Coordinates of C-alpha atoms and ligand atoms in Angstrom, one line a residue:
Chain A
X1 CA 1.7 22.5 7.8
X2 CA 3.8 24.1 5.2
X3 CA 3.3 21.6 2.4
X4 CA 1.4 22.4 -0.8
X5 CA 0.3 18.8 -1.2
X6 CA -1.3 17.2 1.8
X7 CA -2.8 14.0 3.0
X8 CA -6.5 14.1 3.5
X9 CA -8.2 12.4 6.4
X10 CA -10.9 9.9 5.6
X11 CA -11.7 8.3 9.0
X12 CA -10.2 8.4 12.4
X13 CA -7.1 6.5 11.3
X14 CA -7.2 6.4 7.5
X15 CA -5.7 9.1 5.3
X16 CA -5.7 9.5 1.6
X17 CA -2.3 10.0 0.1
X18 CA -2.9 9.4 -3.6
X19 CA -2.2 11.4 -6.7
X20 CA -4.8 13.3 -8.9
X21 CA -4.2 12.9 -12.6
X22 CA -6.0 15.8 -14.2
X23 CA -4.3 15.2 -17.6
X24 CA -4.7 11.6 -18.5
X25 CA -7.0 11.0 -21.5
X26 CA -6.0 7.5 -22.4
X27 CA -5.8 4.8 -19.9
X28 CA -4.6 1.7 -21.8
X29 CA -7.1 2.4 -24.6
X30 CA -9.9 3.6 -22.3
X31 CA -10.7 7.3 -22.9
X32 CA -10.5 9.0 -19.6
X33 CA -12.2 12.3 -20.5
X34 CA -12.4 13.5 -16.9
X35 CA -8.9 12.3 -15.8
X36 CA -8.5 10.0 -12.9
X37 CA -6.9 9.5 -9.5
X38 CA -4.5 6.9 -8.3
X39 CA -5.5 6.4 -4.7
X40 CA -3.1 5.2 -2.0
X41 CA -4.0 5.2 1.7
X42 CA -2.3 5.3 5.1
X43 CA -3.6 3.7 8.2
X44 CA -2.1 5.5 11.1
X45 CA -2.2 3.2 14.1
X46 CA 0.7 2.2 16.3
X47 CA 2.8 1.7 13.2
X48 CA 1.8 3.2 9.8
X49 CA 0.6 0.9 7.0
X50 CA 0.5 2.0 3.4
X51 CA -2.2 0.5 1.2
X52 CA -1.3 0.4 -2.5
X53 CA 0.9 3.0 -4.3
X54 CA 0.3 5.0 -7.4
X55 CA 1.2 5.1 -11.1
X56 CA 4.9 6.0 -11.3
X57 CA 4.0 9.5 -12.7
X58 CA 2.3 10.3 -9.4
X59 CA 5.0 9.0 -7.1
X60 CA 6.4 12.4 -6.1
X61 CA 2.9 13.6 -5.3
X62 CA 2.1 10.6 -3.1
X63 CA 5.4 10.9 -1.3
X64 CA 4.7 14.6 -0.6
X65 CA 1.3 13.8 0.8
X66 CA 2.7 11.1 3.0
X67 CA 5.5 13.4 4.2
X68 CA 2.8 16.0 5.1
X69 CA 1.7 13.9 8.1
X70 CA 4.4 11.3 8.9
X71 CA 8.0 10.6 8.2
X72 CA 7.7 8.2 5.3
X73 CA 10.5 6.1 6.8
X74 CA 8.2 5.2 9.7
X75 CA 5.8 3.2 7.4
X76 CA 6.2 -0.3 8.7
X77 CA 3.9 -2.3 6.4
X78 CA 2.9 -2.0 2.8
X79 CA 0.0 -3.9 1.3
X80 CA -0.4 -4.3 -2.4
X81 CA -4.0 -5.1 -3.3
X82 CA -3.4 -5.3 -7.1
X83 CA -0.4 -5.9 -9.3
X84 CA -1.3 -3.6 -12.2
X85 CA 1.2 -0.9 -12.5
X86 CA -1.2 2.0 -11.9
X87 CA -1.1 0.8 -8.3
X88 CA 2.1 -1.1 -8.0
X89 CA 4.3 1.0 -10.2
X90 CA 5.8 3.1 -7.4
X91 CA 6.4 0.0 -5.1
X92 CA 10.1 -0.4 -5.9
X93 CA 10.8 3.2 -5.1
X94 CA 8.7 3.2 -2.0
X95 CA 10.4 0.0 -0.8
X96 CA 13.8 1.7 -1.4
X97 CA 12.8 4.9 0.3
X98 CA 10.8 3.5 3.2
X99 CA 12.4 0.1 3.9
X100 CA 9.2 -1.4 5.4
X101 CA 9.4 -4.5 7.6
X102 CA 6.9 -6.4 5.5
X103 CA 5.2 -6.2 2.1
X104 CA 2.0 -8.1 1.7
X105 CA 0.2 -9.3 -1.4
X106 CA -2.2 -12.1 -2.4
X107 CA -0.6 -15.3 -3.4
X108 CA -1.0 -14.5 -7.1
X109 CA 0.3 -11.0 -6.4
X110 CA 3.4 -12.4 -4.7
X111 CA 4.0 -14.3 -8.0
X112 CA 3.0 -11.4 -10.3
X113 CA 4.8 -8.4 -8.8
X114 CA 8.4 -9.8 -9.3
X115 CA 7.4 -10.5 -12.9
X116 CA 7.0 -6.7 -13.3
X117 CA 10.1 -5.3 -11.6
X118 CA 12.6 -5.9 -8.9
X119 CA 10.5 -5.3 -5.9
X120 CA 13.5 -4.9 -3.6
X121 CA 12.3 -7.1 -0.8
X122 CA 10.5 -10.3 0.0
X123 CA 6.8 -10.4 -0.5
X124 CA 4.6 -12.1 2.2
X125 CA 1.7 -13.8 0.5
X126 CA -1.6 -13.6 2.4
X127 CA -4.4 -16.1 2.0
X128 CA -8.1 -15.5 1.2
X129 CA -9.9 -14.3 4.3
X130 CA -6.7 -14.3 6.4
X131 CA -6.8 -11.7 9.2
X132 CA -3.7 -10.1 10.6
X133 CA -3.1 -7.7 13.4
X134 CA -0.7 -5.1 12.0
X135 CA 0.4 -1.9 13.6
X136 CA -2.4 -2.1 16.1
X137 CA -5.1 -2.6 13.4
X138 CA -7.1 -5.6 12.3
X139 CA -6.9 -6.3 8.6
X140 CA -8.7 -9.0 6.7
X141 CA -7.8 -9.8 3.1
X142 CA -10.4 -10.9 0.6
X143 CA -9.2 -12.4 -2.6
X144 CA -11.1 -11.1 -5.6
X145 CA -9.5 -13.2 -8.3
X146 CA -10.4 -11.9 -11.8
X147 CA -12.1 -8.9 -10.5
X148 CA -10.2 -7.9 -12.4
X149 CA -6.8 -9.6 -12.3
X150 CA -5.8 -13.0 -10.8
X151 CA -3.9 -11.1 -8.0
X152 CA -6.7 -8.6 -7.1
X153 CA -7.8 -8.5 -3.5
X154 CA -9.7 -6.2 -1.0
X155 CA -8.3 -5.3 2.3
X156 CA -10.7 -4.6 5.2
X157 CA -9.7 -2.5 8.1
X158 CA -12.0 -3.6 11.0
X159 CA -11.5 -0.8 13.5
X160 CA -12.6 2.0 11.1
X161 CA -14.8 -0.3 9.0
X162 CA -13.1 0.7 5.8
X163 CA -13.0 -1.6 2.7
X164 CA -10.0 -0.9 0.5
X165 CA -11.5 -2.2 -2.7
X166 CA -8.7 -1.8 -5.2
X167 CA -10.2 -1.3 -8.7
X168 CA -13.6 -2.4 -7.5
X169 CA -16.2 0.4 -7.2
X170 CA -13.6 2.7 -8.8
X171 CA -14.1 5.2 -11.6
X172 CA -11.9 7.4 -13.7
X173 CA -12.7 10.8 -12.4
X174 CA -10.2 13.5 -11.3
X175 CA -11.5 15.8 -8.6
X176 CA -10.3 17.9 -5.7
X177 CA -13.1 16.5 -3.6
X178 CA -12.3 13.1 -2.0
X179 CA -15.8 12.0 -1.3
X180 CA -18.4 10.9 -3.8
X181 CA -21.2 12.8 -1.9
X182 CA -19.4 16.0 -2.7
X183 CA -19.7 15.4 -6.4
X184 CA -22.7 15.6 -8.9
X185 CA -24.6 12.3 -9.0
X186 CA -25.0 12.3 -12.8
X187 CA -21.2 12.4 -13.3
X188 CA -20.7 9.7 -10.7
X189 CA -23.3 7.4 -12.3
X190 CA -21.9 7.9 -15.8
X191 CA -18.3 7.3 -14.8
X192 CA -19.0 4.4 -12.5
X193 CA -21.0 2.7 -15.3
X194 CA -18.3 3.4 -17.9
X195 CA -15.6 2.0 -15.6
X196 CA -17.7 -1.1 -15.0
X197 CA -18.4 -1.6 -18.6
X198 CA -14.8 -1.2 -19.7
X199 CA -12.9 -3.0 -16.9
X200 CA -15.3 -5.4 -15.2
X201 CA -18.1 -6.4 -17.5
X202 CA -16.4 -9.6 -18.8
X203 CA -15.9 -10.8 -15.2
X204 CA -19.6 -10.4 -14.3
X205 CA -20.1 -14.1 -13.3
X206 CA -17.1 -13.9 -11.0
X207 CA -18.3 -10.6 -9.6
X208 CA -21.7 -12.0 -8.8
X209 CA -20.1 -14.7 -6.8
X210 CA -17.7 -12.3 -5.1
X211 CA -20.6 -10.0 -4.1
X212 CA -22.3 -13.0 -2.5
X213 CA -19.1 -13.9 -0.7
X214 CA -18.6 -10.4 0.6
X215 CA -22.2 -10.1 1.7
X216 CA -21.8 -13.4 3.6
X217 CA -18.9 -12.0 5.5
X218 CA -21.2 -9.5 7.1
X219 CA -18.4 -6.9 7.4
X220 CA -19.8 -3.7 8.9
X221 CA -19.0 -1.0 6.4
X222 CA -18.6 2.8 6.9
X223 CA -16.4 3.6 3.9
X224 CA -15.6 2.0 0.6
X225 CA -12.2 3.3 -0.5
X226 CA -11.3 2.4 -4.1
X227 CA -8.1 3.0 -6.0
X228 CA -9.6 5.3 -8.6
X229 CA -11.9 8.3 -8.2
X230 CA -13.9 9.4 -5.1
X231 CA -14.4 7.6 -1.8
X232 CA -17.8 6.4 -0.6
X233 CA -19.1 7.1 2.9
X234 CA -22.8 7.4 2.0
X235 CA -25.2 5.1 0.1
X236 CA -22.9 2.1 0.3
X237 CA -25.8 -0.3 -0.3
X238 CA -26.4 1.3 -3.7
X239 CA -22.7 1.4 -4.6
X240 CA -22.6 -2.4 -4.2
X241 CA -26.2 -2.9 -5.4
X242 CA -25.6 -1.3 -8.8
X243 CA -22.6 -3.6 -9.3
X244 CA -24.9 -6.6 -8.7
X245 CA -27.4 -5.1 -11.2
X246 CA -24.8 -4.4 -13.9
X247 CA -23.4 -7.9 -13.5
X248 CA -26.8 -9.3 -14.3
X249 CA -27.0 -7.4 -17.6
X250 CA -30.8 -7.5 -17.7
X251 CA -32.0 -6.5 -21.1
X252 CA -33.7 -3.1 -21.4
X253 CA -35.4 -1.2 -24.2
X254 CA -32.3 0.8 -24.9
X255 CA -30.8 0.1 -28.4
X256 CA -27.3 1.0 -29.4
X257 CA -27.0 1.6 -33.1
X258 CA -23.3 1.7 -33.9
X259 CA -22.5 2.7 -37.5
X260 CA -19.9 4.2 -39.8
X261 CA -20.4 5.4 -43.3
X262 CA -18.4 6.6 -46.3
X263 CA -21.0 8.4 -48.4
X264 CA -23.8 8.6 -45.9
X265 CA -25.7 5.6 -47.3
X266 CA -25.2 3.4 -44.2
X267 CA -25.8 6.5 -42.1
X268 CA -29.2 7.0 -43.8
X269 CA -30.1 3.4 -43.0
X270 CA -29.0 3.9 -39.4
X271 CA -31.3 6.9 -39.1
X272 CA -34.3 5.0 -40.6
X273 CA -33.5 2.1 -38.2
X274 CA -33.5 4.5 -35.3
X275 CA -37.0 5.8 -36.3
X276 CA -38.3 2.2 -36.5
X277 CA -36.8 1.3 -33.1
X278 CA -38.5 4.4 -31.6
X279 CA -41.8 3.5 -33.2
X280 CA -41.5 0.1 -31.5
X281 CA -41.0 1.6 -28.1
X282 CA -37.2 1.3 -27.9
X283 CA -34.8 4.1 -27.0
X284 CA -32.3 4.3 -29.9
X285 CA -28.8 5.7 -29.4
X286 CA -27.1 6.3 -32.7
X287 CA -23.3 6.2 -32.2
X288 CA -21.0 7.1 -35.1
X289 CA -18.1 4.7 -34.8
X290 CA -15.5 7.2 -36.0
X291 CA -16.7 9.9 -33.7
X292 CA -17.2 7.8 -30.5
X293 CA -14.4 6.2 -28.5
X294 CA -14.7 2.5 -28.0
X295 CA -14.9 3.0 -24.3
X296 CA -17.8 5.4 -24.6
X297 CA -19.7 2.9 -26.7
X298 CA -19.2 0.2 -24.0
X299 CA -20.5 2.6 -21.4
X300 CA -23.7 3.0 -23.5
X301 CA -24.0 -0.7 -24.2
X302 CA -23.8 -1.6 -20.4
X303 CA -27.6 -1.1 -19.9
X304 CA -28.8 -1.8 -23.4
X305 CA -31.0 -4.6 -24.7
X306 CA -30.0 -4.4 -28.4
X307 CA -27.0 -3.8 -30.5
X308 CA -27.3 -3.0 -34.2
X309 CA -24.1 -2.5 -36.2
X310 CA -23.9 -1.0 -39.6
X311 CA -21.0 -0.5 -41.9
X312 CA -20.0 0.0 -45.5
X313 CA -17.8 -2.4 -47.3
X314 CA -14.4 -1.0 -47.8
X315 CA -11.9 -2.9 -50.0
X316 CA -13.9 -6.1 -49.6
X317 CA -13.7 -5.8 -45.8
X318 CA -14.9 -4.2 -42.6
X319 CA -14.6 -0.5 -42.1
X320 CA -11.5 -0.1 -39.8
X321 CA -13.3 1.8 -37.0
X322 CA -15.9 -0.9 -36.7
X323 CA -13.2 -3.6 -36.5
X324 CA -11.8 -1.6 -33.6
X325 CA -15.1 -1.3 -31.8
X326 CA -16.2 -4.9 -32.4
X327 CA -12.9 -6.4 -31.3
X328 CA -12.9 -4.4 -28.1
X329 CA -16.6 -5.1 -27.4
X330 CA -16.3 -8.9 -28.0
X331 CA -13.6 -9.1 -25.4
X332 CA -15.7 -7.4 -22.8
X333 CA -18.5 -10.1 -23.3
X334 CA -21.7 -8.1 -23.2
X335 CA -24.7 -10.5 -22.7
X336 CA -28.4 -10.7 -23.3
X337 CA -28.5 -8.6 -26.5
X338 CA -30.6 -8.9 -29.6
X339 CA -29.6 -7.1 -32.7
X340 CA -28.9 -7.0 -36.4
X341 CA -26.3 -6.0 -39.0
X342 CA -26.8 -3.6 -41.9
X343 CA -24.9 -1.6 -44.4
X344 CA -24.6 -0.2 -47.9
X345 CA -22.0 -1.4 -50.5
X346 CA -21.0 -0.8 -54.0
X347 CA -20.0 -4.1 -55.6
X348 CA -18.9 -6.9 -53.3
X349 CA -20.6 -6.1 -50.0
X350 CA -18.8 -8.4 -47.5
X351 CA -19.1 -6.1 -44.5
X352 CA -22.6 -7.0 -43.4
X353 CA -21.7 -10.7 -43.3
X354 CA -18.5 -10.0 -41.3
X355 CA -20.5 -7.9 -38.8
X356 CA -23.0 -10.6 -38.5
X357 CA -20.4 -13.2 -37.8
X358 CA -18.9 -11.1 -35.0
X359 CA -22.3 -10.4 -33.5
X360 CA -23.1 -14.1 -33.6
X361 CA -19.7 -14.9 -31.9
X362 CA -20.8 -12.4 -29.2
X363 CA -24.0 -14.4 -28.7
X364 CA -26.1 -11.5 -29.9
X365 CA -29.4 -12.9 -31.0
X366 CA -29.9 -11.8 -34.6
X367 CA -33.5 -10.8 -35.1
X368 CA -33.3 -11.0 -38.9
X369 CA -30.8 -11.5 -41.7
X370 CA -28.5 -8.5 -42.2
X371 CA -29.9 -5.7 -44.4
X372 CA -27.7 -4.9 -47.4
X373 CA -28.3 -2.0 -49.7
X374 CA -26.5 -1.5 -53.0
X375 CA -25.2 2.0 -53.4
X376 CA -27.5 4.7 -52.1
X377 CA -30.6 3.5 -50.3
X378 CA -33.9 4.2 -52.2
X379 CA -37.1 5.2 -50.4
X380 CA -38.0 1.5 -50.3
X381 CA -34.7 0.6 -48.8
X382 CA -35.1 3.1 -46.1
X383 CA -38.6 1.8 -45.4
X384 CA -37.0 -1.7 -45.0
X385 CA -34.5 -0.2 -42.7
X386 CA -37.2 1.4 -40.6
X387 CA -39.0 -2.0 -40.5
X388 CA -35.8 -3.7 -39.3
X389 CA -35.7 -1.2 -36.4
X390 CA -39.3 -2.0 -35.7
X391 CA -38.7 -5.7 -35.8
X392 CA -35.8 -5.4 -33.4
X393 CA -37.8 -3.3 -31.0
X394 CA -40.6 -5.9 -31.0
X395 CA -38.1 -8.6 -30.2
X396 CA -36.6 -6.5 -27.4
X397 CA -40.1 -6.1 -26.0
X398 CA -40.6 -9.9 -26.0
X399 CA -37.2 -10.6 -24.4
X400 CA -37.7 -7.9 -21.7
X401 CA -41.1 -9.2 -20.7
X402 CA -40.2 -12.9 -20.7
X403 CA -36.8 -12.4 -19.0
X404 CA -37.6 -9.6 -16.6
X405 CA -41.3 -9.9 -16.2
X406 CA -41.4 -6.2 -16.9
X407 CA -39.8 -3.7 -19.1
X408 CA -36.7 -2.0 -17.7
X409 CA -35.9 1.4 -19.2
Chain B
X1 CA -6.2 -37.3 -22.8
X2 CA -7.5 -33.9 -23.8
X3 CA -6.6 -30.3 -22.9
X4 CA -9.2 -28.2 -21.1
X5 CA -9.4 -24.4 -21.2
X6 CA -10.5 -22.2 -18.4
X7 CA -13.4 -20.1 -19.7
X8 CA -12.6 -17.4 -17.2
X9 CA -9.0 -16.6 -17.8
X10 CA -7.9 -18.8 -20.8
X11 CA -5.5 -21.0 -18.8
X12 CA -5.1 -24.4 -20.5
X13 CA -4.9 -27.5 -18.4
X14 CA -2.5 -29.9 -20.2
X15 CA -2.7 -33.4 -18.7
X16 CA 0.9 -34.1 -19.8
X17 CA 2.1 -31.3 -17.6
X18 CA -0.5 -31.6 -14.8
X19 CA -0.4 -28.9 -12.1
X20 CA 2.6 -29.8 -10.0
X21 CA 2.5 -26.6 -8.0
X22 CA -0.8 -27.7 -6.6
X23 CA 0.1 -31.4 -6.2
X24 CA -1.2 -32.7 -9.5
X25 CA 1.5 -34.9 -11.1
X26 CA 2.0 -35.0 -14.9
X27 CA -0.2 -37.5 -16.6
X28 CA -3.3 -36.7 -14.7
X29 CA -6.4 -36.5 -16.9
X30 CA -8.7 -33.5 -16.4
X31 CA -11.5 -35.9 -15.4
X32 CA -9.3 -37.3 -12.6
X33 CA -8.5 -34.0 -11.0
X34 CA -10.1 -33.7 -7.5
X35 CA -13.4 -31.9 -7.4
X36 CA -11.9 -29.1 -5.3
X37 CA -9.2 -28.4 -7.8
X38 CA -9.3 -24.9 -9.1
X39 CA -7.7 -23.0 -12.0
X40 CA -4.1 -22.2 -10.8
X41 CA -4.4 -18.8 -12.5
X42 CA -7.8 -17.4 -11.6
X43 CA -9.3 -19.8 -9.1
X44 CA -12.2 -20.9 -11.2
X45 CA -13.6 -24.4 -10.4
X46 CA -13.7 -27.4 -12.7
X47 CA -17.1 -26.5 -14.0
X48 CA -15.7 -23.4 -15.7
X49 CA -13.5 -25.5 -18.0
X50 CA -14.3 -26.6 -21.5
X51 CA -12.5 -29.1 -23.8
X52 CA -10.0 -27.3 -26.0
Ligands
FE2_501 FE1 -6.4 -2.9 -12.6
FE2_502 FE1 -6.5 0.5 -11.6

């Protein structure tokens, strides 16, 4: 081969032909500090099948990888597992270049794709659990509605026992290595959790049902091939198992203390609260709202049992960074949290009430009324802050033991 | 007749409109939808709906 960019073999008949995006740092508001990959796959049986495409910026790379093993024009079938443009964005160009005989998508995908662009050909909708023999391979389609879009589906390739899981089990992580077992476990755990928290958390109830449905299908699995990040060929039980755990959102003794501050008064309160939380046996994580990206905070919140939010009152309102974090967080619907609001103010002091309203709307159980301090906290105010931390830790302890029967750390 | 909202995806079932794509004629109350009717957007079942 004389090509610089090549396809990489995954199984007997499956090849990875995606694009590595080392540069991306912002994926629709999600901070992708380690870049990502847009994965596309070829099944090379009697007639080549392309599973998903890539973000338009990666199209040339994908086409080069495809051309490194086959004539792209020989692709006979294209399957679109997900309508979102990081996977479908290159479809119109692929259709034009390849002229496949058929393009498959879920029923919602068949409706959604033409609402994004002129696909250039008719889309054949497939039904949930429909099995087709295509190009000498047996493919089963599993609808995964709202995990994470209405159109989302998995495609299972029976001969090689590969599950093409679209965004499911994915993570934003650019790497030259294609397999998860070639990468450091801590990085994988962090990025998988962050991805789940930012993309899938709000669909936890649907995900729990979906995992049951997939388990019921008893599909033998050798490989899980997602559309972002590395491919799994080892420890598949845990790859699926941690999704089931995250979807449960069992409370733990970890406490996220998200705060911002103008003249360090609210920050002093946050520090004292952290001390109280630790005294009560909790594991406090103080996150400065202005210094932490919203997607990082969500990653931390995924396995937390408490959320405490502190902010100063700025011009009778909420500090802007906190409004950003809280709006984002509320949409992702974290569950089973206890918490409290706190903050310092100069004259009007509306912010604590506003934070409390948002926490209540998020179903966070408020352990006690929000703690407001006028101007700079006195030694007494800081003691009250510490006691607030302690009270929250005690409540976390109760919740953990009644809900879980034991403390999860 | 009242509107019902899907708690999963936010789709609003409006009885005046029904769900003609799935065989539900306009004028069908939410309560009269068949038990196996699902949200036309996200596939959630009737129990996931709440009154608007
Ligand atoms: Fe997506
Ligand atoms: Fe994606």
